[in-house]
PDB file of C-alpha atoms in Angstrom:
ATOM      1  CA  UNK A  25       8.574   9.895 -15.770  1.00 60.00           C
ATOM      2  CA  UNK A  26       5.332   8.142 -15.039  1.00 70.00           C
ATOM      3  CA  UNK A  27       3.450  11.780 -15.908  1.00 79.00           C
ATOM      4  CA  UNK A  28       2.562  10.513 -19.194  1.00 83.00           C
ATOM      5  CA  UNK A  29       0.891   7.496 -17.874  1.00 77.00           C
ATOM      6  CA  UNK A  30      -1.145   9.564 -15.324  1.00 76.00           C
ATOM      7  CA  UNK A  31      -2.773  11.782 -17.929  1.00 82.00           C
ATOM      8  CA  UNK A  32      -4.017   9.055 -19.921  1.00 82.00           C
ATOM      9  CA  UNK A  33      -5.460   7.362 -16.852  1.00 77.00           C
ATOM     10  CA  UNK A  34      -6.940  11.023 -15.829  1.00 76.00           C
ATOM     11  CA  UNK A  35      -8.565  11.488 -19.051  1.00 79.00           C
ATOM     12  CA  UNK A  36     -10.554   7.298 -18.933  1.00 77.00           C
ATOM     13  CA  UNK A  37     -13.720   8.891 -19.089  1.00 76.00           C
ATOM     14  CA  UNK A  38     -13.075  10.851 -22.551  1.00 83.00           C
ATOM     15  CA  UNK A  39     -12.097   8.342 -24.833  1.00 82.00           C
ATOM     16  CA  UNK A  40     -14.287   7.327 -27.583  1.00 83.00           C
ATOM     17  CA  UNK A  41     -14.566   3.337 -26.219  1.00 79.00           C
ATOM     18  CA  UNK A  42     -12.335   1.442 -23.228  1.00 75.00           C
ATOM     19  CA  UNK A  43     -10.409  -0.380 -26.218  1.00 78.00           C
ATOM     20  CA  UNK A  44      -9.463   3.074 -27.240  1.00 82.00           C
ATOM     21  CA  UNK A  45      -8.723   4.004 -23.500  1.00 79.00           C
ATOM     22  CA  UNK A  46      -6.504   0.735 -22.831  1.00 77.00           C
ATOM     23  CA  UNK A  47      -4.722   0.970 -26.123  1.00 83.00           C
ATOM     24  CA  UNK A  48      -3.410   4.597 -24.934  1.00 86.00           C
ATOM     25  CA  UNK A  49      -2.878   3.759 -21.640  1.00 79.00           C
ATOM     26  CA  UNK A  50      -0.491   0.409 -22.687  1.00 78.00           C
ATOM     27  CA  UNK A  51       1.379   2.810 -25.475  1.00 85.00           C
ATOM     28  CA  UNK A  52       1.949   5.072 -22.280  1.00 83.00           C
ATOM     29  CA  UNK A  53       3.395   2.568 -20.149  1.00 79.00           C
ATOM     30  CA  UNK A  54       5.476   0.926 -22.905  1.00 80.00           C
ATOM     31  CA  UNK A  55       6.872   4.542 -23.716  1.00 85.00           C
ATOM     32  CA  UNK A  56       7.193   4.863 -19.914  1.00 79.00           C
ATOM     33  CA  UNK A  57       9.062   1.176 -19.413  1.00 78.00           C
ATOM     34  CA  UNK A  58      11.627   2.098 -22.271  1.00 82.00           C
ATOM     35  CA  UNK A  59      12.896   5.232 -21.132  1.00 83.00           C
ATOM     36  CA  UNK A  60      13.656   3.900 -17.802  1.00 77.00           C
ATOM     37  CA  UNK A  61      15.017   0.816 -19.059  1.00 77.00           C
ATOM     38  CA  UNK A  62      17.334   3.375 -20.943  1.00 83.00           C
ATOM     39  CA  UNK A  63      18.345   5.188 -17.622  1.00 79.00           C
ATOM     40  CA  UNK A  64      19.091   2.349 -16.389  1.00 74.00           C
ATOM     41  CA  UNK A  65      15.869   1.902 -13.740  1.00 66.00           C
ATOM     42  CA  UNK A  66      13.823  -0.524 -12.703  1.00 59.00           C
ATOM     43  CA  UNK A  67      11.062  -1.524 -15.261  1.00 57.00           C
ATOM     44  CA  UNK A  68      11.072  -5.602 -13.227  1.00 54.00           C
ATOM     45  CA  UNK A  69       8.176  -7.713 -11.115  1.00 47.00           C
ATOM     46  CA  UNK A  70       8.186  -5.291  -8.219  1.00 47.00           C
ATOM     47  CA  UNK A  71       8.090  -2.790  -9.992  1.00 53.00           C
ATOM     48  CA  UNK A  72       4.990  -4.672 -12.247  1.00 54.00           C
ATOM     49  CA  UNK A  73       3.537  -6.306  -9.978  1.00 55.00           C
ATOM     50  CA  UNK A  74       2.545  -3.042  -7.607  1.00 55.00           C
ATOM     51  CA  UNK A  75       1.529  -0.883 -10.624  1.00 60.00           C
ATOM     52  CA  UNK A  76      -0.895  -3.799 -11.683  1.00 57.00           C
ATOM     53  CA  UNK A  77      -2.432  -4.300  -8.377  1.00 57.00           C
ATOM     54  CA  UNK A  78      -3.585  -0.740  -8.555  1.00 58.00           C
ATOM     55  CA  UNK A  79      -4.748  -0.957 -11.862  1.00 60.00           C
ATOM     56  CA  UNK A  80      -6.468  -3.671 -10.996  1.00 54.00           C
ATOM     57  CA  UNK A  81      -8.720  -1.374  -8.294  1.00 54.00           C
ATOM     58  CA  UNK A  82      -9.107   1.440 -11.229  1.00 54.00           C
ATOM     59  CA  UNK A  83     -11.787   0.218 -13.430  1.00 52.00           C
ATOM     60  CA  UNK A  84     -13.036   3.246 -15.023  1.00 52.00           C
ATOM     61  CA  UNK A  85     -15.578   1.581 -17.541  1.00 51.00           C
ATOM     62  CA  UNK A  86     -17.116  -1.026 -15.009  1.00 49.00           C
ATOM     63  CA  UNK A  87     -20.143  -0.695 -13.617  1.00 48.00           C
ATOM     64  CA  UNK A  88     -20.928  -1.742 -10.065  1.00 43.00           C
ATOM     65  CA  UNK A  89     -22.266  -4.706 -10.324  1.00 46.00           C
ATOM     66  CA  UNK A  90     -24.162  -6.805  -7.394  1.00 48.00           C
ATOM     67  CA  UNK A  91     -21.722  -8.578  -5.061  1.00 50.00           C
ATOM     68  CA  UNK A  92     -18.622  -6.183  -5.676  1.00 58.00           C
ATOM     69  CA  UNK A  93     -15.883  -6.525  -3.669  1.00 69.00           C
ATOM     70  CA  UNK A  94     -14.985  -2.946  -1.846  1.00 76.00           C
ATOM     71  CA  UNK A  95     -12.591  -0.867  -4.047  1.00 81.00           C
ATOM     72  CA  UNK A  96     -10.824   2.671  -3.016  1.00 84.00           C
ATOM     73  CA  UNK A  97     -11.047   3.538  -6.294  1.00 82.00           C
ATOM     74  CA  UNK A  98      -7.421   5.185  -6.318  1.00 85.00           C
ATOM     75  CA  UNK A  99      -3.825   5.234  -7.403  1.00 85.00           C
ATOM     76  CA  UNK A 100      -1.159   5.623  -4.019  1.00 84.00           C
ATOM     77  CA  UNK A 101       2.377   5.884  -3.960  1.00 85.00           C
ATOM     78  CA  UNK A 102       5.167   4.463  -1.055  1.00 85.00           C
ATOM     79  CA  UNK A 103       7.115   7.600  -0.073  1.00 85.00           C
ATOM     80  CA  UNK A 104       8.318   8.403   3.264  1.00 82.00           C
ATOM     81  CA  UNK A 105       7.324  10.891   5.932  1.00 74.00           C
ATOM     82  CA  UNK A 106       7.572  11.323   9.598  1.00 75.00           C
ATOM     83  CA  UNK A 107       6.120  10.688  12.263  1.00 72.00           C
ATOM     84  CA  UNK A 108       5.010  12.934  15.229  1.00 75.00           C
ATOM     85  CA  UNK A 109       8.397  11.806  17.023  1.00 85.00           C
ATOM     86  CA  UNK A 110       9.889  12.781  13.720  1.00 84.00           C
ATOM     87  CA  UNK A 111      10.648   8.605  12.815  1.00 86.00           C
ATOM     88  CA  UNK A 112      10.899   8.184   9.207  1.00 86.00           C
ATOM     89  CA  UNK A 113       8.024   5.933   8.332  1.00 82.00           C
ATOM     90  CA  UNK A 114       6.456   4.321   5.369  1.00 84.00           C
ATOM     91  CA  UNK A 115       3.381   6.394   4.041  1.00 85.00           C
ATOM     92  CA  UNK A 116       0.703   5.884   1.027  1.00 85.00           C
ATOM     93  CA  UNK A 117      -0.073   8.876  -0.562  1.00 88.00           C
ATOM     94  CA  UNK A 118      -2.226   9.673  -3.290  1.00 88.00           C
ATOM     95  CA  UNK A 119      -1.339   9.850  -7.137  1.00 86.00           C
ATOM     96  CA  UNK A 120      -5.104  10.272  -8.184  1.00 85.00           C
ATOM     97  CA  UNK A 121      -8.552   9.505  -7.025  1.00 85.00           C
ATOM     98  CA  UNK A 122     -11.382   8.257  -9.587  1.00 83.00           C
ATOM     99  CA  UNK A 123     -14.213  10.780  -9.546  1.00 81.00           C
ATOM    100  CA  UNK A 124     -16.528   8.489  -8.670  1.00 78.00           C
ATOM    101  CA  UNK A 125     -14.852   6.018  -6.421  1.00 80.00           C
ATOM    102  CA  UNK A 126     -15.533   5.216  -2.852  1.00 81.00           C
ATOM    103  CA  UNK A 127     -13.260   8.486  -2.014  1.00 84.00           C
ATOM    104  CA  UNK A 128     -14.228  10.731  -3.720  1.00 83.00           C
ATOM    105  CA  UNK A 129     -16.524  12.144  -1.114  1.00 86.00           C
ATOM    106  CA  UNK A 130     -13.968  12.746   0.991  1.00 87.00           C
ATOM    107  CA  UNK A 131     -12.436  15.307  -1.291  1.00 87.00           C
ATOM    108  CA  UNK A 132      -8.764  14.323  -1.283  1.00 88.00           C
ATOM    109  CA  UNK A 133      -6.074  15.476  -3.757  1.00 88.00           C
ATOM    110  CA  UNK A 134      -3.073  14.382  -5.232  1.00 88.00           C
ATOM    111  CA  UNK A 135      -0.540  14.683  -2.345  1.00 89.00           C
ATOM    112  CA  UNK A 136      -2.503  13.475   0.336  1.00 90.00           C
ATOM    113  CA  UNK A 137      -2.106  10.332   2.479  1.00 90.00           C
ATOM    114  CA  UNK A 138      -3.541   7.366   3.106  1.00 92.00           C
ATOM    115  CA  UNK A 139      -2.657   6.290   6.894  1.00 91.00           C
ATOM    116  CA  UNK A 140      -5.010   3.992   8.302  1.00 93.00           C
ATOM    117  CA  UNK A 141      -8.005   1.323   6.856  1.00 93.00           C
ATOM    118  CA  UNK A 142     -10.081  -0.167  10.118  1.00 94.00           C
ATOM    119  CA  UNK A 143      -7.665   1.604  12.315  1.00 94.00           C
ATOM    120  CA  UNK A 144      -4.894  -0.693  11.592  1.00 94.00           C
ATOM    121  CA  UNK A 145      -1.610   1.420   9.962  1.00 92.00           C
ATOM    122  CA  UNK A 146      -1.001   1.290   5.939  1.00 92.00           C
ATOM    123  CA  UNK A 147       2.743   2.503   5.445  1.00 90.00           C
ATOM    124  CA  UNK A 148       3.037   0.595   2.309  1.00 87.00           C
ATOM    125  CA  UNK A 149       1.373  -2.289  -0.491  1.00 86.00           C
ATOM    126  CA  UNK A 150       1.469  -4.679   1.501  1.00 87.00           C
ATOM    127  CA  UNK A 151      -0.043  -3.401   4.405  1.00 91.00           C
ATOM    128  CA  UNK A 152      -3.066  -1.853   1.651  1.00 89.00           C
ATOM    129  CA  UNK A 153      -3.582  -5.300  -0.066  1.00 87.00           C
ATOM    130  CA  UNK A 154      -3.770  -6.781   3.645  1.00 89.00           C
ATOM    131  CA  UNK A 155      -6.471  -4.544   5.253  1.00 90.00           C
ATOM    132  CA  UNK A 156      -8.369  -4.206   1.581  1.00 86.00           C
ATOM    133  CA  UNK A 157      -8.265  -8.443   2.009  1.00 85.00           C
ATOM    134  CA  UNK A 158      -9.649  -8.191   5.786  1.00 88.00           C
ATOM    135  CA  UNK A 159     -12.771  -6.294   4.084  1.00 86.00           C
ATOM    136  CA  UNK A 160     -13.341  -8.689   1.181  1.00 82.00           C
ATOM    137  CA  UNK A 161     -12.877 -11.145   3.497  1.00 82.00           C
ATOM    138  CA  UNK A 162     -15.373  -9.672   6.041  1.00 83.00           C
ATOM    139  CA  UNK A 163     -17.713  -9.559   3.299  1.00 80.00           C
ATOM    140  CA  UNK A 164     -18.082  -5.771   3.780  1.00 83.00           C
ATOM    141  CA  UNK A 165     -18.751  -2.950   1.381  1.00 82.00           C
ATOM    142  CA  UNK A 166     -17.603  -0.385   3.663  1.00 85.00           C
ATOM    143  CA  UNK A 167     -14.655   0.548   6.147  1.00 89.00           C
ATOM    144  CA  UNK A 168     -13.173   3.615   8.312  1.00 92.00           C
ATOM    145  CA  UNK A 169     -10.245   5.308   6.319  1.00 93.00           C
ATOM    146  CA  UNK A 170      -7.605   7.891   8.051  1.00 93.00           C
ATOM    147  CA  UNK A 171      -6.792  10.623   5.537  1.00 92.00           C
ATOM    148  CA  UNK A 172      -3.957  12.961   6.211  1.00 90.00           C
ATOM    149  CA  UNK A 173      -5.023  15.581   3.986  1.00 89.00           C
ATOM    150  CA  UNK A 174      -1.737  17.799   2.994  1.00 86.00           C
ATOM    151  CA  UNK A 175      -3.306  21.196   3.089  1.00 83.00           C
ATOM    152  CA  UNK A 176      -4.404  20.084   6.978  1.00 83.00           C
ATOM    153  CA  UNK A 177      -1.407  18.220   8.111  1.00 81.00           C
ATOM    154  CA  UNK A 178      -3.819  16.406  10.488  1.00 85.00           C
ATOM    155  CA  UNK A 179      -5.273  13.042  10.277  1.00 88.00           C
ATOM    156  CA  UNK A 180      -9.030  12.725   9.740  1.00 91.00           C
ATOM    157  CA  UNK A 181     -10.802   9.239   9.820  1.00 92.00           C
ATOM    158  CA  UNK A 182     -14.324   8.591   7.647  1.00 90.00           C
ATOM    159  CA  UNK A 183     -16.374   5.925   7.201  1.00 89.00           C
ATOM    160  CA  UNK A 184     -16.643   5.080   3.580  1.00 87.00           C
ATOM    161  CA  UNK A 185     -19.158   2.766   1.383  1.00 81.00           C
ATOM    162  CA  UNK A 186     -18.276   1.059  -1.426  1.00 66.00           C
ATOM    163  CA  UNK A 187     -20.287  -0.184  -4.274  1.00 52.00           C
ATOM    164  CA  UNK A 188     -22.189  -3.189  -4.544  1.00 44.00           C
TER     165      UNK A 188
END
């Protein structure tokens, strides 16, 4: 159960230093990696590789800084949904949004979706790390997000600025 390692990351803001933030936060994960090595799950790269990537874009003690690269300032999960045609497709959907990301504005909760960045689809990672890539790329500090928020069930698209 990754619960544990939510709360900690929930809470950044009230520990006493980021040493003491990052020292919870890796006992969390460790706790987390050993009981799912003992069920048997996944604890690999993949598995890694896409929690780190997001970690990477929640950076709760950094300030912005001049020349920042556009951040959502969020954690998503891969799940799967439907479509209107009732296809099973890839969606991203929310875990937790930092209170003072790029998002937060938008006032999305855990549960909602992630469905489009520039108007091109984001079903999964590596569709995210793609379109987030076009935009440092592009050398932009903003870009249109479609939000599917799940009290709505209808997809809203915003234009969002990032730090810099």
């Amino acid at each position: 159960d990754f619960r544990e390692v939510r709360i900690v990351q929930s809470k950044a803001k009230e520990y006493e230093s980021p040493e003491a933030y990052y020292e919870a936060l890796n006992a969390a994960i460790s706790a987390w990696k050993e009981k799912r090595k003992a069920k048997g799950g996944l604890i690999g790269a993949a598995v890694s590789d896409r929690y780190m990537d997001q970690l990477r874009n929640m950076k709760p003690f950094e300030e912005a800084q001049e020349g920042q690269n556009f951040q959502l300032g969020c954690m998503l999960v891969e799940e799967k949904g439907e479509d209107a045609d009732g296809n099973e497709v890839g969606i991203l959907v929310f875990t937790s949004i930092d209170k003072s990301s790029t998002l937060s504005p938008l006032g999305l909760d855990k549960g909602d979706a992630l469905l489009a960045i520039n108007g091109s689809d984001v079903t999964n990672y590596k569709d995210l790390k793609r379109e987030i890539g076009k935009i440092h790329a592009a050398g932009k500090l903003s870009a249109e997000v479609t939000v599917q928020k799940a009290e709505k069930g209808i997809a809203e698209t915003f234009l969002v600025h990032g730090s810099g």
